[in-house]
């Protein structure tokens, strides 16, 4: 598995081999939240001093962002596997590695961070998982309202503020956007005066970014509601911050335990962040017990059907849609899933169908006829959460499932294979060299 600094870019040759049909028993620890880490690491660029960031997940998206900062001149030191010290004091805003930026969606946070710190930014148009059109018009709208001039040309984003810097402003987002909300928060942290973001996203990682910025001396209020106020400060100073546990990683193991059956204790979670997932699983007949920082998921027998609609937080998260679809494939009766955030997040359904799932997709709706069992097959991880969905299906399927292109999964799940193995799953990762050596023996 990759360490924080390992990129594994371009490695599409590893495979997971899963022999399904084993219930999951045991306990595991959830890692730091990916979508908080990928905003907090770029936000460290706003800070003059050492940011010690704890609970960074060991995933390739975090590794890529740390490498980008380091190539820009930041001093980045791994204290241990999940703690990093970042000192961006002497970064001058040049030398960004555009080839790396292009590979990761969250590189858009560098626009806000560079603009806020240096008054100008040049970044690539962001990459990331492909769910149809992924515009950044709300980021541009927000940063423009702060006085930046922004131009998108030839695959690059060029942004510049007036010589006097960014100026606080009132911004109403036309669409609830996690990325735009966070980008504006980062840029506005050192703008002159007050910025107000209305119709802001409310995800747990929005609150986490606000807490990070505040612990470095910023003045951000209202994160977690739909109105966020940022009073600009002159300078952000160093400090220590611990990233929250990953809501979606926890939800993924909850879904896996529901589908495969068994009893799993998921530790280091914030149960409140899992409310909508726990409620949906209970509706499906799964027992979910909550403790102060753990949930226990227990299930045997057939699951009940359910309808799911994804929405911005506190609604059911779009980043759990593929995983819950995989679970519903095995539920008794017909379930209807409606994707309320992205235009095209059902590409993976064709992979589940290879395993015997009965699903019809029409636009943003998937109608799932539950089947009594799935059958192992060779499948592809189309993107991060789609990858998690086919792994869940593989854990329940009869026979062997081989999942290809697992580098997508490693972008966002720390040691998925090791954590599932610790619960008794029969899953292993075969790398290209292993495949070669077993072929030549
Ligand atoms: N949108 C616009 N204009 C914008 C920005 C977004 O129209 O300027 C639209 C999008 O097309 C989408 C909706 O608004 O229909 C929500 O997009 P949002 O900006 O909230 O998404 P994001 O910031 O690009 C983050 C996560 C995604 C997660 C979404 C929604 C990161 C790096 N990515 O993306 O996470 O699906 O929020 O919660 O934080 C994942 O982890 O698997 C993942 C894809």
Short mmCIF file of C-alpha atoms and ligand atoms in Angstrom, two decimals, residues 34-35 38 105-106 108-109 131 133-139 175-180 203 318-319 341-342 345 384-385, ligand 1:
data_model
loop_
_atom_site.label_atom_id
_atom_site.label_comp_id
_atom_site.label_asym_id
_atom_site.label_seq_id
_atom_site.Cartn_x
_atom_site.Cartn_y
_atom_site.Cartn_z
CA UNK A 34 -9.95 12.47 2.22
CA UNK A 35 -12.08 15.41 1.19
CA UNK A 38 -7.30 17.51 0.02
CA UNK A 105 -9.59 17.33 -8.84
CA UNK A 106 -8.62 19.01 -5.59
CA UNK A 108 -8.54 23.62 -7.75
CA UNK A 109 -7.96 24.59 -4.10
CA UNK A 131 -19.05 12.04 -13.64
CA UNK A 133 -19.42 17.79 -16.82
CA UNK A 134 -17.61 19.12 -13.73
CA UNK A 135 -17.68 22.91 -14.11
CA UNK A 136 -15.88 25.35 -11.80
CA UNK A 137 -18.05 28.37 -12.63
CA UNK A 138 -19.07 28.83 -8.96
CA UNK A 139 -15.40 28.88 -7.89
CA UNK A 175 -25.50 25.81 -6.79
CA UNK A 176 -24.41 24.20 -3.52
CA UNK A 177 -20.79 23.33 -4.18
CA UNK A 178 -18.33 21.80 -1.73
CA UNK A 179 -15.34 22.87 -3.81
CA UNK A 180 -16.50 26.45 -4.43
CA UNK A 203 -20.43 18.89 4.64
CA UNK A 318 -23.47 11.08 -3.44
CA UNK A 319 -20.09 9.56 -2.53
CA UNK A 341 -25.70 15.82 -7.22
CA UNK A 342 -23.88 14.58 -10.33
CA UNK A 345 -22.54 8.73 -11.78
CA UNK A 384 -13.01 5.78 -6.66
CA UNK A 385 -16.46 5.02 -5.21
N1 LIG B 1 -20.99 22.49 -9.76
C1 LIG B 1 -21.24 23.50 -10.65
N2 LIG B 1 -20.35 24.53 -10.68
C2 LIG B 1 -19.26 24.59 -9.89
C3 LIG B 1 -19.01 23.54 -8.99
C4 LIG B 1 -19.90 22.50 -8.94
O1 LIG B 1 -22.23 23.47 -11.38
O2 LIG B 1 -18.49 25.56 -9.98
C5 LIG B 1 -21.92 21.36 -9.69
C6 LIG B 1 -21.26 20.03 -10.03
O3 LIG B 1 -21.27 19.79 -11.41
C7 LIG B 1 -22.12 19.05 -9.24
C8 LIG B 1 -22.52 19.86 -7.99
O4 LIG B 1 -22.36 21.23 -8.33
O5 LIG B 1 -23.28 18.76 -9.97
C9 LIG B 1 -21.71 19.57 -6.74
O6 LIG B 1 -20.32 19.73 -7.02
P1 LIG B 1 -19.27 20.09 -5.88
O7 LIG B 1 -18.59 21.33 -6.26
O8 LIG B 1 -19.95 20.04 -4.55
O9 LIG B 1 -18.25 18.88 -6.01
P2 LIG B 1 -16.68 18.93 -5.91
O10 LIG B 1 -16.28 19.97 -4.90
O11 LIG B 1 -16.06 18.98 -7.25
C10 LIG B 1 -16.51 17.31 -3.91
C11 LIG B 1 -15.84 15.99 -3.65
C12 LIG B 1 -16.58 14.88 -4.40
C13 LIG B 1 -18.05 14.88 -4.00
C14 LIG B 1 -18.66 16.26 -4.18
C15 LIG B 1 -20.09 16.36 -3.65
C16 LIG B 1 -13.55 16.65 -3.37
C17 LIG B 1 -12.18 16.66 -3.92
N3 LIG B 1 -14.47 16.06 -4.11
O12 LIG B 1 -16.40 17.51 -5.30
O13 LIG B 1 -15.97 13.69 -3.92
O14 LIG B 1 -18.75 13.96 -4.80
O15 LIG B 1 -17.87 17.24 -3.48
O16 LIG B 1 -20.13 16.04 -2.30
O17 LIG B 1 -13.80 17.13 -2.28
C18 LIG B 1 -15.34 11.45 -3.97
O18 LIG B 1 -14.79 11.62 -2.87
O19 LIG B 1 -15.52 10.31 -4.48
C19 LIG B 1 -15.81 12.61 -4.72
C20 LIG B 1 -16.09 12.57 -6.00
#
